[in-house]
Coordinates of C-alpha atoms in Angstrom, one line a residue:
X284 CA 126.5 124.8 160.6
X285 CA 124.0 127.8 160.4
X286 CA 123.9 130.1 163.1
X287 CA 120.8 130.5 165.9
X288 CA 120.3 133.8 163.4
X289 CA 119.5 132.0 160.1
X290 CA 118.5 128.7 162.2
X291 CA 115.0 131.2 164.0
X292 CA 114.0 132.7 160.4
X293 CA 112.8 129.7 159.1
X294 CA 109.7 129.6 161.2
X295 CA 109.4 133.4 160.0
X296 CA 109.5 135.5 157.2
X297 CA 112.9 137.4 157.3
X298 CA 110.8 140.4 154.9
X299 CA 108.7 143.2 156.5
X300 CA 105.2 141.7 155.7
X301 CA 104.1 145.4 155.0
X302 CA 106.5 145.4 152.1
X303 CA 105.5 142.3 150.7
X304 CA 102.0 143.3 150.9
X305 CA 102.9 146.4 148.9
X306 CA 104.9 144.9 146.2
X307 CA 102.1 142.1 145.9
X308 CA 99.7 145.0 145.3
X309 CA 101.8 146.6 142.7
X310 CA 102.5 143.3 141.0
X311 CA 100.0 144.2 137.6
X312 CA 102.3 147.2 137.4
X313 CA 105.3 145.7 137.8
X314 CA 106.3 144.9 133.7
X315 CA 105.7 148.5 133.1
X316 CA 109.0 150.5 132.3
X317 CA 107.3 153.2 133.0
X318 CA 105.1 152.5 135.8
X319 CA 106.1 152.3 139.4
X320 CA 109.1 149.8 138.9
X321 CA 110.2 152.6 136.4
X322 CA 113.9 152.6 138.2
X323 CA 114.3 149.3 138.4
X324 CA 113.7 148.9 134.8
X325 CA 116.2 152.2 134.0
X326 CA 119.4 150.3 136.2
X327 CA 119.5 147.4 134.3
X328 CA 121.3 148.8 131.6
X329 CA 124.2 149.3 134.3
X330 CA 123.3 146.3 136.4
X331 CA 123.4 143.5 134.4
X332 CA 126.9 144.6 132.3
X333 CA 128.2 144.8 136.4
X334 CA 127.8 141.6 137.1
X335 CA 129.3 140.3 133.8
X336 CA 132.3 142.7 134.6
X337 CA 133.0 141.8 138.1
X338 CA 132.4 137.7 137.4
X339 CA 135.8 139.0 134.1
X340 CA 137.6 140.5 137.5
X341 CA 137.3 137.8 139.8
X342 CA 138.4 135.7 136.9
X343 CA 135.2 133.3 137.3
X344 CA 134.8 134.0 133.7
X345 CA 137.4 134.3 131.0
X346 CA 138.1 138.1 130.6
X347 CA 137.0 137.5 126.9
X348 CA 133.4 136.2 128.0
X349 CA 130.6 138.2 126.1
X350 CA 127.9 136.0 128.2
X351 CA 127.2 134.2 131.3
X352 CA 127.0 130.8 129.5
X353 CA 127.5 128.6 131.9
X354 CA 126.8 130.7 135.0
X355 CA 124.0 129.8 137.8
X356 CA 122.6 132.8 139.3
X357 CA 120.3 133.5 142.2
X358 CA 118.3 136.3 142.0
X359 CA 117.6 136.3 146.1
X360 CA 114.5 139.2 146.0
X361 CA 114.3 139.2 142.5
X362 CA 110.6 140.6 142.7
X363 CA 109.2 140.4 138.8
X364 CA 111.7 139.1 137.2
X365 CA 112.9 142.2 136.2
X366 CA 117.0 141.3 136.3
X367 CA 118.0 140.4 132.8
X368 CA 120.6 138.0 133.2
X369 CA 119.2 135.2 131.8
X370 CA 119.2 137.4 128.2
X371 CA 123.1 136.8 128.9
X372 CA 123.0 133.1 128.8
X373 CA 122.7 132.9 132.6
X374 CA 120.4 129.9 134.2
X375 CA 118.9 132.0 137.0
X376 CA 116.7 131.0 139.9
X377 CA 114.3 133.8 141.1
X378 CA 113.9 134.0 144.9
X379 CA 111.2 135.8 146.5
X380 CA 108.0 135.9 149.4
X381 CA 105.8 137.4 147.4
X382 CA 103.8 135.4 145.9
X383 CA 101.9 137.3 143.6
X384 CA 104.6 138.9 142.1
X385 CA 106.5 135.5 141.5
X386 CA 103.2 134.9 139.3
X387 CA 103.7 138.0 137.6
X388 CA 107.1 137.0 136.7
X389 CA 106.5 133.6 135.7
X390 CA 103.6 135.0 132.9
X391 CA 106.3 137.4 131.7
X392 CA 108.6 134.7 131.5
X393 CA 106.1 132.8 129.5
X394 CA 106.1 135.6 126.8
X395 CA 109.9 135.1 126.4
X396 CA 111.0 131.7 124.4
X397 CA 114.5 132.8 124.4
X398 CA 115.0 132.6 128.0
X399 CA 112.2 130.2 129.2
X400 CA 114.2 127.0 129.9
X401 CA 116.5 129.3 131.8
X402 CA 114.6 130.8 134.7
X403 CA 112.8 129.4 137.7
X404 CA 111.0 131.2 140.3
X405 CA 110.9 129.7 143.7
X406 CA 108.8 131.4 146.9
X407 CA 110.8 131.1 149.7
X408 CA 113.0 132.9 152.2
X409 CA 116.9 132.7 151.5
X410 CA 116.8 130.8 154.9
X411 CA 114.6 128.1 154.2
X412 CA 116.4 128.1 150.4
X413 CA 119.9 127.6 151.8
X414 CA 119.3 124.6 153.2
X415 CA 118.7 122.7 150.1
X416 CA 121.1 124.5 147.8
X417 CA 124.3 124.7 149.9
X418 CA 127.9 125.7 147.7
X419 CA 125.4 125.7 144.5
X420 CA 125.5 129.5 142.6
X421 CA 128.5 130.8 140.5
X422 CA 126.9 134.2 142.0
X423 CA 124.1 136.2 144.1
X424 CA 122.6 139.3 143.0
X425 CA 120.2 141.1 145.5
X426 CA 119.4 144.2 144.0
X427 CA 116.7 146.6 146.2
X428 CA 116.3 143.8 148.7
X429 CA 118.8 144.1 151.9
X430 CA 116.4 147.2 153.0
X431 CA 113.4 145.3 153.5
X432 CA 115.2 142.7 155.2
X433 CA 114.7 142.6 158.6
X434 CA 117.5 140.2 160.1
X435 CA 119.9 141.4 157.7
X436 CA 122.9 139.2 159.1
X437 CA 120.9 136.1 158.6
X438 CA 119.5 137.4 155.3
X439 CA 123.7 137.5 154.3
X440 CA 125.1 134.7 155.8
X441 CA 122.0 132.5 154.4
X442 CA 123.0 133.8 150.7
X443 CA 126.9 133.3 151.7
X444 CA 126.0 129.7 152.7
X445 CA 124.1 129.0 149.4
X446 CA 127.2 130.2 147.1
X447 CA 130.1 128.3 145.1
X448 CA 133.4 129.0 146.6
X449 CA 134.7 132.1 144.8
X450 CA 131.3 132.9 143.4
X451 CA 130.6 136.5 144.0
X452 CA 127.8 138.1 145.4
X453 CA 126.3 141.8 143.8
X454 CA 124.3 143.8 146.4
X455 CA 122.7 147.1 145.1
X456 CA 120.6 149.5 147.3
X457 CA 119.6 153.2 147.5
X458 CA 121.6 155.8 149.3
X459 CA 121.3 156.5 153.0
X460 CA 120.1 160.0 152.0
X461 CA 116.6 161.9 152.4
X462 CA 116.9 162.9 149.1
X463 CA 117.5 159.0 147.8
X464 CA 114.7 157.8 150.5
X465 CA 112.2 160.3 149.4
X466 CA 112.6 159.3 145.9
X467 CA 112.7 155.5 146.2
X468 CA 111.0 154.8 149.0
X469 CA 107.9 158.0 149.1
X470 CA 107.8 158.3 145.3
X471 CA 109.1 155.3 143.7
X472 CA 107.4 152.1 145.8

């Protein structure tokens, strides 16, 4: 049963519209690693080894695993694609409002026969996706998304709702400093 919380965001988006407006504007940009994703780019050379390690620690995966063969991932927010885990074996679904930027995946994604067959991008709240995809995903990453959430308890009980029991979710955002908000929020976006 889904709370009033989750059960009131599917009529509305659950994302600041201001932010998806932004991120749809910077959606030509988004591929570049050195453009205004730059950081993004830069942490998935920690990110994606994370969620290998913590799947070996929950003992989801054998300790021995090299890969995510196997694994179904949610990307929830996964803007451009950027998250590499399909490279890993992973089949990943890519959830996200922005439209534009979904398109911006998919064309990279095009460009990449090794991981084609293992991504889909899907525009939708996490709300409206739960209901259709209930106990599905070995795991959830989020990665700079829970900030621009606006009902963030819905936002997590949603993602909760759509995961395997034992399947881990991975949540990265920036630091509650200035210096970390000037950066990513001022300079970066």
């Amino acid at each position: 049963m889904l709370t009033a919380a989750v059960q009131s965001n599917f009529n509305e988006k659950n994302v600041d519209p201001k932010d998806i407006k932004r991120f749809n504007k910077q959606a030509k940009e988004w591929w570049d690693p050195k453009g205004v994703q730059h950081g993004l780019h830069a942490m998935n050379y920690m990110r994606v080894p994370w969620v290998l390690e913590g799947l070996k620690e929950t003992n989801y995966i054998s300790k021995d695993a090299t890969n995510l063969e196997g694994c179904l991932i949610l990307d929830a927010g996964c803007g451009g694609g950027i998250y590499g885990l399909a490279k890993l074996g992973a089949k990943v679904i890519g959830l996200d409002c922005a439209r534009e930027l979904l398109d911006v995946a998919q064309n990279h994604l095009n460009t990449q026969h090794d991981i084609k067959d293992k991504v889909t991008y899907v525009c939708e709240t996490i709300e409206e996706h739960c209901l259709k995809n209930e106990n599905k995903y070995d795991a959830i990453v989020c990665s700079e998304v829970i900030e621009h959430i606006i009902d963030k308890n819905s936002f997590l009980e949603a993602c909760i709702k759509t995961l395997k029991p034992g399947g881990s979710i991975f949540m990265t955002t920036i630091s509650r400093t200035f210096a970390a908000w000037f950066l990513y929020k001022f300079m970066g976006e």
